[in-house]
CSV table of C-alpha atoms and ligand atoms in Angstrom, one decimal:
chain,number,residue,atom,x,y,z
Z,62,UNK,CA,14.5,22.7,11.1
Z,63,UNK,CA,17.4,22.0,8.7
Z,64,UNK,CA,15.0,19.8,6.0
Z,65,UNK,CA,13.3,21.6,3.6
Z,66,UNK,CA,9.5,22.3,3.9
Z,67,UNK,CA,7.4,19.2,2.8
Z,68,UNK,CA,4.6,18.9,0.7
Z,69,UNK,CA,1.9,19.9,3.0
Z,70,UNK,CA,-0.6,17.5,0.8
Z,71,UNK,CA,1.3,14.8,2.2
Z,72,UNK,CA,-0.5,15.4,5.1
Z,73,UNK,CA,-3.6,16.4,3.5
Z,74,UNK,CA,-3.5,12.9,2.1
Z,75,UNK,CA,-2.6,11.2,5.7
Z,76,UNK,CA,-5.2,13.2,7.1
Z,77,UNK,CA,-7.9,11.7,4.7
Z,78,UNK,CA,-7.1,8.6,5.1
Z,79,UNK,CA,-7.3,8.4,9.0
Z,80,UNK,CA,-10.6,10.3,9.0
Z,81,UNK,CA,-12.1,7.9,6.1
Z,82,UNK,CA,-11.6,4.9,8.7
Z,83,UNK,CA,-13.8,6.4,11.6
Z,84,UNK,CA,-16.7,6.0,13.0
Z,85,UNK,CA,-19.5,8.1,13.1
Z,86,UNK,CA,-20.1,11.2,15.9
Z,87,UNK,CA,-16.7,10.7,16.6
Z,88,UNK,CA,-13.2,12.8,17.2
Z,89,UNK,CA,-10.0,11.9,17.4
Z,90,UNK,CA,-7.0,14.0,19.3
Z,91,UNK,CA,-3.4,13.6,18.6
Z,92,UNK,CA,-0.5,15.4,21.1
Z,93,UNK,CA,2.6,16.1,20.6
Z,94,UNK,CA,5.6,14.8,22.7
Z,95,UNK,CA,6.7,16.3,25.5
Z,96,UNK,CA,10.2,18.1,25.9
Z,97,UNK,CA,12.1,15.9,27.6
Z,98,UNK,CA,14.5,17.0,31.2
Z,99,UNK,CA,18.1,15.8,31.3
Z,100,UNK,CA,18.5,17.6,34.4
Z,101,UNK,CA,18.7,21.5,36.1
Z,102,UNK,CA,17.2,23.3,33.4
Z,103,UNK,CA,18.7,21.1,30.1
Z,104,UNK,CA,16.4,18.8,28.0
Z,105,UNK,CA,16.7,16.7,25.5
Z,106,UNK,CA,16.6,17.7,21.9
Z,107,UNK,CA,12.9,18.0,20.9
Z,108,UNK,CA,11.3,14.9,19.0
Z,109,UNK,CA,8.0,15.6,17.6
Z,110,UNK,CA,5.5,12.2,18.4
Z,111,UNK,CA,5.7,11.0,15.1
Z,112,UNK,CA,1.9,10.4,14.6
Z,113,UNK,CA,1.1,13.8,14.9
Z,114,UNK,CA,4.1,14.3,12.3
Z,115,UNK,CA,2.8,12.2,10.0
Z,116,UNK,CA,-1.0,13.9,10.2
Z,117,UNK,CA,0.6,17.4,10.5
Z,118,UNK,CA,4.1,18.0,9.6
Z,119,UNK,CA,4.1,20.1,12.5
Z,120,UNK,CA,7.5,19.6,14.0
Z,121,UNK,CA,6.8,21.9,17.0
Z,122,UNK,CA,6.1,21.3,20.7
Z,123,UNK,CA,2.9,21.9,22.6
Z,124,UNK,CA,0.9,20.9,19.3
Z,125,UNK,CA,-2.6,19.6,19.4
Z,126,UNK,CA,-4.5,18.3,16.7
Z,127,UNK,CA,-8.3,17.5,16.8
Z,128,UNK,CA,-10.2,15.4,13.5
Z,129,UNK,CA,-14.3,15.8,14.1
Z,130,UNK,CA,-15.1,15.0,10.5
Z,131,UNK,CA,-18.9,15.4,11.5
Z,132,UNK,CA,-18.3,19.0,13.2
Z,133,UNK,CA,-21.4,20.7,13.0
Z,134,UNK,CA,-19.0,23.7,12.0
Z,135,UNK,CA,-16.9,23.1,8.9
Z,136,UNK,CA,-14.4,24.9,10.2
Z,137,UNK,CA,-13.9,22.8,13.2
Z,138,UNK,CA,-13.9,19.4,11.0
Z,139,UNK,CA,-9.7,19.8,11.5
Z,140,UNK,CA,-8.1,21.5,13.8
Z,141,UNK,CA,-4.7,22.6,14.9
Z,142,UNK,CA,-3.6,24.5,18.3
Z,143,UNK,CA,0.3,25.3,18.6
Z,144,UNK,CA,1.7,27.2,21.0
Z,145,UNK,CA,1.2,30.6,21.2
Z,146,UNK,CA,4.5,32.7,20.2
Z,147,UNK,CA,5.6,36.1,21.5
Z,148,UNK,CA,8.5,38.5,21.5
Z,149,UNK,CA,10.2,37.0,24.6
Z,150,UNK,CA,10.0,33.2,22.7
Z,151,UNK,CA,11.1,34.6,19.6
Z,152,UNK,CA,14.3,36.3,21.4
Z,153,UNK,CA,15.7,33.0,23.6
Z,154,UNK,CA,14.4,30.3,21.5
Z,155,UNK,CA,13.8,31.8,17.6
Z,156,UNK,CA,10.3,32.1,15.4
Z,157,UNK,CA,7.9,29.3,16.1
Z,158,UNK,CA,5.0,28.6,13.6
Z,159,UNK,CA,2.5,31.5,14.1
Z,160,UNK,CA,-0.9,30.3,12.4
Z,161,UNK,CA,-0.2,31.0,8.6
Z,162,UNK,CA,2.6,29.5,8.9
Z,163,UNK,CA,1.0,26.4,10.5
Z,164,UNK,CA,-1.6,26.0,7.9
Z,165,UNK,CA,1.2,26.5,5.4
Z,166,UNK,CA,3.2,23.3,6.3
Z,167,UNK,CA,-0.1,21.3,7.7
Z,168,UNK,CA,-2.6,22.5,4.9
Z,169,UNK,CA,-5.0,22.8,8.2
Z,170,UNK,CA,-7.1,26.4,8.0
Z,171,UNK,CA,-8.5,26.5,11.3
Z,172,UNK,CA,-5.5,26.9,13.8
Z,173,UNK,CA,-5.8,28.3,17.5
Z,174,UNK,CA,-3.3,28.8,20.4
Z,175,UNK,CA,-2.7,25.8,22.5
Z,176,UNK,CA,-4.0,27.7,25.7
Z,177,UNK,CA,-7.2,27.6,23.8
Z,178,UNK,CA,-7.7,23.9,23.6
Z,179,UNK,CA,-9.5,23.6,27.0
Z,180,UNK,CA,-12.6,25.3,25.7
Z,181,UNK,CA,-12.8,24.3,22.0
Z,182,UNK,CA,-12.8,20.6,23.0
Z,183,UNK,CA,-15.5,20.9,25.4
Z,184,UNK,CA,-17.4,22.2,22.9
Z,185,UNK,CA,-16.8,19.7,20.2
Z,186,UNK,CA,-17.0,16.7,22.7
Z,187,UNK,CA,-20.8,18.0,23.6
Z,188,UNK,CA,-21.3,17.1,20.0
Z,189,UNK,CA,-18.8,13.8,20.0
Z,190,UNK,CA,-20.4,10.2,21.4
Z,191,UNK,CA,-17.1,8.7,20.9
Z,192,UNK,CA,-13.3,10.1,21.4
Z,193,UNK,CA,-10.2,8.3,19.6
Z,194,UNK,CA,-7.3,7.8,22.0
Z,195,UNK,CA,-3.8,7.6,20.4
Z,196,UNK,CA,-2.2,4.7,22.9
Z,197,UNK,CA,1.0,3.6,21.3
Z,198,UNK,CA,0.6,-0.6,20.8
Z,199,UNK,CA,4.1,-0.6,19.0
Z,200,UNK,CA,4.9,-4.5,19.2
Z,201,UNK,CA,8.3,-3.6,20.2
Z,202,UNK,CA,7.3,-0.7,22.5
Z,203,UNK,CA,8.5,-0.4,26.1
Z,204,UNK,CA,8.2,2.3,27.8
Z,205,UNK,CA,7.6,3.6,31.3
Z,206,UNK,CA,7.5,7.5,30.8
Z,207,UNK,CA,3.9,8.8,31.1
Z,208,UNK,CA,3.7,10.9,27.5
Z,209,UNK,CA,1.7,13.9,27.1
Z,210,UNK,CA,-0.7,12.0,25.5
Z,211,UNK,CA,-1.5,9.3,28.5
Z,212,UNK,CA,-1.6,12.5,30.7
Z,213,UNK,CA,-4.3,13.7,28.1
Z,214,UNK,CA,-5.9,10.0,28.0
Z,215,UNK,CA,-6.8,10.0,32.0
Z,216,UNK,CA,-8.0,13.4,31.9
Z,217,UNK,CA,-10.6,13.1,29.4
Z,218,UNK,CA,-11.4,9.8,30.4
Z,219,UNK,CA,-11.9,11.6,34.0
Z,220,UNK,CA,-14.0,14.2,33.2
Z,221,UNK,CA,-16.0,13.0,30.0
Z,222,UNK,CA,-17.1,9.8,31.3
Z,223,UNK,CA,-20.2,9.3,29.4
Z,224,UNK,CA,-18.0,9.2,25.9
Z,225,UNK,CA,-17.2,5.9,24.4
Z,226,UNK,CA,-13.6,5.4,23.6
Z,227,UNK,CA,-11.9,4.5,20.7
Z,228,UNK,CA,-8.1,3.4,19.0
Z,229,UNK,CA,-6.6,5.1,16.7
Z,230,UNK,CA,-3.4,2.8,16.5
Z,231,UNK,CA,-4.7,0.4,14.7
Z,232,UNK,CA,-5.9,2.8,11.9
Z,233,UNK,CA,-2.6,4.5,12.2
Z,234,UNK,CA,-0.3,0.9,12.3
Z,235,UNK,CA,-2.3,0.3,8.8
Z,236,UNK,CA,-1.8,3.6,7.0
Z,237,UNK,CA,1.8,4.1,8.4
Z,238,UNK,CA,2.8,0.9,6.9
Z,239,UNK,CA,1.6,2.2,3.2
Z,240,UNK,CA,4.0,4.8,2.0
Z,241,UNK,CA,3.1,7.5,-0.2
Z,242,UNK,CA,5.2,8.3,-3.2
Z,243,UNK,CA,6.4,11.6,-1.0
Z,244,UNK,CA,7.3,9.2,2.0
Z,245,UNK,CA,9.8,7.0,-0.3
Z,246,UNK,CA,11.4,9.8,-1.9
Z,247,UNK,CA,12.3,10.9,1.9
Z,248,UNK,CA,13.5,7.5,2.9
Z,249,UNK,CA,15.2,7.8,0.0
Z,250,UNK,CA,16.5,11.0,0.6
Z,251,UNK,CA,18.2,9.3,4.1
Z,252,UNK,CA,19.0,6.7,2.2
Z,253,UNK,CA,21.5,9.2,0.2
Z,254,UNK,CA,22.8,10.6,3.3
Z,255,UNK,CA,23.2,7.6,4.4
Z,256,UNK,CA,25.8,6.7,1.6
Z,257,UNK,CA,27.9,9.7,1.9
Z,258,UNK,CA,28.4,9.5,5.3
Z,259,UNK,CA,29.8,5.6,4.2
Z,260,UNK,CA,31.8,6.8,1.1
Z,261,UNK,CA,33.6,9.2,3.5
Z,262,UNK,CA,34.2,6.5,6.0
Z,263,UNK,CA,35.3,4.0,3.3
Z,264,UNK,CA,38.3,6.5,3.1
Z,265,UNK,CA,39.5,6.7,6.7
Z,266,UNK,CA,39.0,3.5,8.0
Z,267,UNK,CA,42.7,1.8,8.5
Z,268,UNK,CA,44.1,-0.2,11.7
Z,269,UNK,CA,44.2,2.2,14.6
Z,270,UNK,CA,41.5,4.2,14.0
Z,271,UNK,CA,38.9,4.3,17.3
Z,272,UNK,CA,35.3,3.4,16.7
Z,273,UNK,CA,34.4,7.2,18.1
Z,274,UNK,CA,36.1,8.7,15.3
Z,275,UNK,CA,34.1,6.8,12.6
Z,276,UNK,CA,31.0,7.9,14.1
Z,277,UNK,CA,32.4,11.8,14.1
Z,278,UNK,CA,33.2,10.6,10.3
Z,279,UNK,CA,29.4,9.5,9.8
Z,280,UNK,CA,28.2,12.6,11.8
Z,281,UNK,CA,29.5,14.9,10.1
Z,282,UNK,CA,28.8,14.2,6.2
Z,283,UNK,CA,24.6,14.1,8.0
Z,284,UNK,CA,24.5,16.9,9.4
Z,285,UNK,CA,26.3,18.7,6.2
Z,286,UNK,CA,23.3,17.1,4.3
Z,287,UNK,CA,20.6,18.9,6.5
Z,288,UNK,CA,20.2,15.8,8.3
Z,289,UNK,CA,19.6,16.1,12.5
Z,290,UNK,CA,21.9,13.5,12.4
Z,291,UNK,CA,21.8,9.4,13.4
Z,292,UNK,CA,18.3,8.0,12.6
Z,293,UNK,CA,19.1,5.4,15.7
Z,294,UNK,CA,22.0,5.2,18.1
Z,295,UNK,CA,24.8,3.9,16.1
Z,296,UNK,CA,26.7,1.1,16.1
Z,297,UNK,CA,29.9,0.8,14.9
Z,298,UNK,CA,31.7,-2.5,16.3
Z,299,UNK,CA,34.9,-3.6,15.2
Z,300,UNK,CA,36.2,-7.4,16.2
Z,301,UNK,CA,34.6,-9.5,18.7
Z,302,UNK,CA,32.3,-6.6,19.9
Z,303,UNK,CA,30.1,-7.0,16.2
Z,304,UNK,CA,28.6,-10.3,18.3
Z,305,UNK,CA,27.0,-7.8,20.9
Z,306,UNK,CA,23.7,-6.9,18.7
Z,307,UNK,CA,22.9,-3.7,20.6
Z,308,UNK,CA,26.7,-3.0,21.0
Z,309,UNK,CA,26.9,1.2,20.8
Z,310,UNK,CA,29.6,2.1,23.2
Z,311,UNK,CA,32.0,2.9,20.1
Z,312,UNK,CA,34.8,3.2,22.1
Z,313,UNK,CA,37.4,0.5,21.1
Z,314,UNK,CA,40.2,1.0,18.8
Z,315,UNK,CA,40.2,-0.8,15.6
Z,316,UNK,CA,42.5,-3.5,15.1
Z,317,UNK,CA,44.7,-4.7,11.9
Z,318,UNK,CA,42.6,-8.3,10.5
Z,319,UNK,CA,39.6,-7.3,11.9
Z,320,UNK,CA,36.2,-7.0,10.6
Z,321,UNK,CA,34.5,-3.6,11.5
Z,322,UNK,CA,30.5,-4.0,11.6
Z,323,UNK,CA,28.9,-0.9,11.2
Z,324,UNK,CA,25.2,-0.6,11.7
Z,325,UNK,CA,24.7,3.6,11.3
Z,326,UNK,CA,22.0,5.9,9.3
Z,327,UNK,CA,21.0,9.3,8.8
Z,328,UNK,CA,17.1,10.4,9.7
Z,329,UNK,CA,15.7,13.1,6.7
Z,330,UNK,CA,12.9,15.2,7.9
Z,331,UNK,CA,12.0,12.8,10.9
Z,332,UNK,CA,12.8,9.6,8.2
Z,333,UNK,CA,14.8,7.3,8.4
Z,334,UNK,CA,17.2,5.3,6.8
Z,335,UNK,CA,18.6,2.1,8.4
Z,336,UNK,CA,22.3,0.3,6.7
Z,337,UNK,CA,24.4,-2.0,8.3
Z,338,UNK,CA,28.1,-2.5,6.2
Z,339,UNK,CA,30.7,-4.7,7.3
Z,340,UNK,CA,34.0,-3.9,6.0
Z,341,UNK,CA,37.9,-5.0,6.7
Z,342,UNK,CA,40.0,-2.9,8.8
Z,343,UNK,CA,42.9,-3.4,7.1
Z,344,UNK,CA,41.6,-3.1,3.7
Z,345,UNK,CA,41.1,-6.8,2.6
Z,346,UNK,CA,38.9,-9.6,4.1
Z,347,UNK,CA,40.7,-13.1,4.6
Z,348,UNK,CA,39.6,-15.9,3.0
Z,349,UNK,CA,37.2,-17.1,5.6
Z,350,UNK,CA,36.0,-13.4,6.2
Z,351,UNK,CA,35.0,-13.2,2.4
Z,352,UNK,CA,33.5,-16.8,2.8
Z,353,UNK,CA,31.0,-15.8,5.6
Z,354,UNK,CA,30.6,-12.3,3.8
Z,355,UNK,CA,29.3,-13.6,0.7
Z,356,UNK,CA,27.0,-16.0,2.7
Z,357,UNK,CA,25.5,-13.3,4.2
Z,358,UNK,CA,25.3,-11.4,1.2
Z,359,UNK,CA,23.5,-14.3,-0.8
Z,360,UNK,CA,21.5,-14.6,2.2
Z,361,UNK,CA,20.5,-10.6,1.9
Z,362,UNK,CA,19.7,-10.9,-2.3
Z,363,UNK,CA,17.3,-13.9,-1.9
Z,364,UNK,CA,15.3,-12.7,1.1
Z,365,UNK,CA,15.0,-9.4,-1.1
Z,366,UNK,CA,13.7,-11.4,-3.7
Z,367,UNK,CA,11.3,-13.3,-1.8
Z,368,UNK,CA,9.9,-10.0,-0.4
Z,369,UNK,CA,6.7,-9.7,-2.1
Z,370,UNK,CA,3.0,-9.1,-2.1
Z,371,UNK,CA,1.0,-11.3,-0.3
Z,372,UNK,CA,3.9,-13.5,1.6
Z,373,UNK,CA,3.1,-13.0,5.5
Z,374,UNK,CA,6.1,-11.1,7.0
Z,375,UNK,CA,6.5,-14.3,9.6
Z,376,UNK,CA,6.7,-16.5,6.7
Z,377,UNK,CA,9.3,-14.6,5.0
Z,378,UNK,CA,11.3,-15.1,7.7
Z,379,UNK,CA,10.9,-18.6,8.2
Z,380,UNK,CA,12.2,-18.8,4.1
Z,381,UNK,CA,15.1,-16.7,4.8
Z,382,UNK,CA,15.8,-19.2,8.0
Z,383,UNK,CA,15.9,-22.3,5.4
Z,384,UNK,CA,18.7,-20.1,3.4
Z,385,UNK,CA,20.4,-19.3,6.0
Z,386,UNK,CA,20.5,-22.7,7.5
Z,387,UNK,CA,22.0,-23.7,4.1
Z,388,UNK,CA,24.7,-21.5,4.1
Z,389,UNK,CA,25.4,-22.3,7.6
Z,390,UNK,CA,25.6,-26.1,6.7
Z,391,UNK,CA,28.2,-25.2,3.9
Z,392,UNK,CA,30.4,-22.4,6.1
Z,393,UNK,CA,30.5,-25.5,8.4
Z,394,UNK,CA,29.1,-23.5,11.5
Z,395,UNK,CA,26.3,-26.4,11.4
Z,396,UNK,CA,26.0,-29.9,11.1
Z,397,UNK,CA,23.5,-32.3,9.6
Z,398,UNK,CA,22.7,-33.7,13.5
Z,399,UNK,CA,21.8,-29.8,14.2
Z,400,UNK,CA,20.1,-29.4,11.5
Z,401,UNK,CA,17.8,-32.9,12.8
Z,402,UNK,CA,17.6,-32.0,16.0
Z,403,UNK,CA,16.0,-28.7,15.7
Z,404,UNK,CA,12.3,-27.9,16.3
Z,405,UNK,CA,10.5,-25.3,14.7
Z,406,UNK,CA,10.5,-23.2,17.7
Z,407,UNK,CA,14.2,-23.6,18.5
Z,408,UNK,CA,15.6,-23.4,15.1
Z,409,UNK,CA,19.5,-24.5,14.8
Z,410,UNK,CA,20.5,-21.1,12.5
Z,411,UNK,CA,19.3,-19.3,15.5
Z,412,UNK,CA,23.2,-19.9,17.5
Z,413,UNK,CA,24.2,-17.7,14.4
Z,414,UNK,CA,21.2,-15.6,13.3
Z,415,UNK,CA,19.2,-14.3,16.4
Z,416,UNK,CA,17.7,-11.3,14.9
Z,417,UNK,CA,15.1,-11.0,12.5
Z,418,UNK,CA,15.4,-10.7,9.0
Z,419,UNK,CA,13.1,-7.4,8.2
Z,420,UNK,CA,11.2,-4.8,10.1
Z,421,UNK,CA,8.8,-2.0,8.9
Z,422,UNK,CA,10.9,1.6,8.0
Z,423,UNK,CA,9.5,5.2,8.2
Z,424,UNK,CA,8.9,8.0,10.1
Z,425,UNK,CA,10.0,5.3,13.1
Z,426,UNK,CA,13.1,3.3,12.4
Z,427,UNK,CA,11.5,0.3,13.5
Z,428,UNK,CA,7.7,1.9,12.0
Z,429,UNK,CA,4.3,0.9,12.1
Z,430,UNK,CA,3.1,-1.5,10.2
Z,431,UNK,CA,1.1,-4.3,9.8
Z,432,UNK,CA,2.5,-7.5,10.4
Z,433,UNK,CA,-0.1,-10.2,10.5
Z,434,UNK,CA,-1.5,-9.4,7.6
Z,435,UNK,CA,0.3,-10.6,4.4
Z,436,UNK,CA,2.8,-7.7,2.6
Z,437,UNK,CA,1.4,-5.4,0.2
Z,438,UNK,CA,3.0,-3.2,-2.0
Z,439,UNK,CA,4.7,0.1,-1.3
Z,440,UNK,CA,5.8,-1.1,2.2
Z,441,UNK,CA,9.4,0.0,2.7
Z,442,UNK,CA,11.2,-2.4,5.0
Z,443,UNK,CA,14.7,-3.2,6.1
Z,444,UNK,CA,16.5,-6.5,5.0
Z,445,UNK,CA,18.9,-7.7,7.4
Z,446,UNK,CA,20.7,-10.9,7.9
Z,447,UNK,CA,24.0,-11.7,10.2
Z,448,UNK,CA,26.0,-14.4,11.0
Z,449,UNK,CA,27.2,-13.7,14.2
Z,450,UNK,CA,30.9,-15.7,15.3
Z,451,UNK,CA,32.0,-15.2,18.8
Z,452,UNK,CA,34.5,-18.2,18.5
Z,453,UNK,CA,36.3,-16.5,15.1
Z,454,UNK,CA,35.9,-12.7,16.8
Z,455,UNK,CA,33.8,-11.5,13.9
Z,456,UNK,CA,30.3,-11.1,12.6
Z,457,UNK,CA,28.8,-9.9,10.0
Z,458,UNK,CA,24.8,-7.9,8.8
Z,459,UNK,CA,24.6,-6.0,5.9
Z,460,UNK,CA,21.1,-4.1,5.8
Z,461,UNK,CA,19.3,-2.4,3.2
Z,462,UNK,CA,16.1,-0.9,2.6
Z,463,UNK,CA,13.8,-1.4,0.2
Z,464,UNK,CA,10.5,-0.9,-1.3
Z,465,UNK,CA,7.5,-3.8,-2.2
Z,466,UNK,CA,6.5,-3.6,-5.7
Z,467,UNK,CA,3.3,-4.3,-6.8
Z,468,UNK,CA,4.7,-6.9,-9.4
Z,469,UNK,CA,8.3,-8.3,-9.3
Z,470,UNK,CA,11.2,-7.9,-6.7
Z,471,UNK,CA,11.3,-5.0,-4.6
Z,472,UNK,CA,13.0,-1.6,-5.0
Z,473,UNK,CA,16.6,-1.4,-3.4
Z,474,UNK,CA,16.7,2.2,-1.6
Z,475,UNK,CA,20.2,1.5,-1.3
Z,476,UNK,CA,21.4,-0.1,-4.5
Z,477,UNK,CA,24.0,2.8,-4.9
Z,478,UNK,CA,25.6,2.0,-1.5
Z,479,UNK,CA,28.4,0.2,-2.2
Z,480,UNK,CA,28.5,-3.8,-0.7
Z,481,UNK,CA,30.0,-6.3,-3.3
Z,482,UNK,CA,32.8,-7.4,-1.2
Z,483,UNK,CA,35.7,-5.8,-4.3
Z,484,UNK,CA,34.0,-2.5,-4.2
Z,485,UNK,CA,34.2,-2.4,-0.6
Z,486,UNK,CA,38.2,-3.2,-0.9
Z,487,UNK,CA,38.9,-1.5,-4.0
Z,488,UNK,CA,37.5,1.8,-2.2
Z,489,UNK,CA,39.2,1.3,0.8
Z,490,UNK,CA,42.2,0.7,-1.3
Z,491,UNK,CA,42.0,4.1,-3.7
Z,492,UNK,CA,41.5,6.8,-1.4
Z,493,UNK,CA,43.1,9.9,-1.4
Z,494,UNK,CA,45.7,9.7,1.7
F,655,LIG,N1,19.5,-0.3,13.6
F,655,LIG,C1,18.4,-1.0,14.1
F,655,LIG,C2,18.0,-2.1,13.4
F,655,LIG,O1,18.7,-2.5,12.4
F,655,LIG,O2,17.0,-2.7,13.5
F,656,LIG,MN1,20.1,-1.3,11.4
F,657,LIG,MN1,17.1,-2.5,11.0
């Protein structure tokens, strides 16, 4: 791991408040993610599931974790199983966690092998009537690979019939959604990295630069700051191609006049961070650039503001659609027979605005998180509005993250990052050549 170690009663705390939520004679069993196969014998980069992360900080594969808070052994009330490390491991793949170690970053004191599992679970599931499942019920989830965990989910259900069964994503989409102190001081931490990797592009941006080379820019300055690198694929979209949301081929060169939209963060210890900038190729927005610009940068400050305890996050965004609908009245994108023709399913600022305003931010770029219940504080979400212009070839999000306060507006995470539209030039301007 390039991060340094963290607090291990981060965990201790996660760990409590998961376990205060269930029920009794019940366990709950958490896996971690598989390695992934690109193809002959290469994988994918190893992505700890980020549940067991978050209840852990084990950042290892083949890692179990079992909560029985009514063990009839104390010792068995939390326990970890990682895999079991020897000299051949340690020479083609490095040290993994042997079991002081694990109990040093989890703060778990009972730890076994992983090839143990088999046999301690059947004996804590003779004392279980009911075993948590960890299905994953992200609202945005979609996916068709059969985890670890699923393959764990049909076995037990298989051969422990009698057992009741039980969610643990609902408990988990609560407490995810309520950072601790420790949590926002990482997202902050990504939040940093974020902003160098900018400040470094906001010096070698100029017309004929290719996308590609940006992101090596961004790249780069992460993984110089310990960082594994982009917290999502990036997207770094100069001209017309800003108007493809989910544009990330980064392969076009930028142009003289055009706007460069660059939606690109660094992940910190499995955080992330999440900024969209849009800057001027060349330096210097036009006039109608800088018009829509500041639009959407009015449009960003007030929902910001509006962000606040008890507003329902569906609300919010219907309040930052009234905004927005405002400044697309004045930029002249809409019209007053638009504006009286629209029904509150079809909005008219949805031609321009498509995309939400906010989504949850943690340990998952778009996190848990409640959603239907209204915002409390110490929820750390994105802020994200666009105006999208296929006609003009240019669009424009900026995207911060930030933090709900328990009174007043909420906390930028990004309020170093530079995005007044003079900053932006004036650095472009000054750099070192
Ligand atoms: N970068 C992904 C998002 O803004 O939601
Ligand atoms: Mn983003
Ligand atoms: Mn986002």
């Amino acid at each position: 791991m390039k991060y340094h170690q963290l607090p291990q009663a981060l965990f201790e705390k996660n760990r409590a408040k998961f376990v205060a939520q269930m029920k009794g004679k019940s366990l709950a069993v958490f896996n971690s993610n598989d390695m992934y196969p690109i193809g002959a014998d290469a994988t994918f980069p190893f992505e700890q599931q980020r549940d067991l992360f978050y209840l852990t900080g084990v950042d290892q594969e083949e890692s179990i974790l079992v909560l029985f808070p009514g063990a009839v052994n104390p010792k068995h009330r939390e326990v970890l199983f990682v895999r079991e490390t020897n000299e051949h491991i340690a020479v083609w793949e490095g040290p993994k966690l042997d079991k002081d170690q694990a109990t040093a970053v989890s703060g778990i004191e009972t730890v076994y092998w992983t090839h143990q599992f088999e046999s301690v679970f059947a004996d804590l599931m003779s004392e279980a009537d009911t075993v948590y499942f960890n299905t994953n019920e992200h609202y945005r989830q979609a996916v068709e690979t059969e985890t670890r965990e699923e393959r764990f989910i049909k076995k037990v259900k298989e051969h422990y019939p009698a057992h009741t069964a039980a969610k643990s994503f609902p408990i988990l989409n609560a407490i995810r959604g309520v950072k601790e102190p420790e949590e926002v001081a990482l997202i902050a931490h990504a939040c940093g990295v974020t902003e160098k990797g900018f400040r470094r592009v906001l010096g070698f941006v100029q017309p004929g630069v290719w996308e590609y080379e940006i992101e090596a820019e961004y790249l780069h300055e992460f993984v110089c700051n310990r960082s594994k690198g982009f917290a999502y694929t990036p997207i770094i979209a100069s001209g017309n191609a800003a108007n493809i949301l989910h544009y990330i081929e980064n392969n076009k060169q930028c142009q003289a006049g055009e706007l460069l939209l660059m939606d690109v963060a660094a992940e910190y210890a499995n955080y992330s961070s999440d900024m969209t900038r849009t800057i001027p190729v060349s330096g210097k927005f036009s006039e109608r650039q800088r018009q829509v610009y500041e639009a959407v940068l009015r449009v960003k400050n007030q929902a910001t503001e509006l962000l606040r305890p008890g507003i329902l996050w569906a609300e919010h965004h219907k309040e930052v659609g009234k905004i927005m609908t405002a400044e697309l009245l004045e930029l002249g994108l809409l019209d007053k027979a638009d504006v009286q023709g629209q029904s509150e399913d079809r909005p008219a600022y949805k031609k321009y605005f498509m995309h939400g305003t906010c989504h949850h931010l943690g340990l998952n770029t778009h996190d848990y998180g409640e959603l239907k219940t209204p915002i409390t504080a110490n929820m750390v979400f994105t802020v994200e509005p666009g105006i999208y212009i296929p006609e003009e070839g240019f669009g424009v999000r900026l995207e911060d993250n930030v933090v709900v306060q328990e009174q007043g507006a909420p906390k930028n995470l990004m309020k170093s990052i530079p995005i007044e539209a003079e900053e932006i030039e004036e650095l472009m301007n000054n750099r070192k050549v």
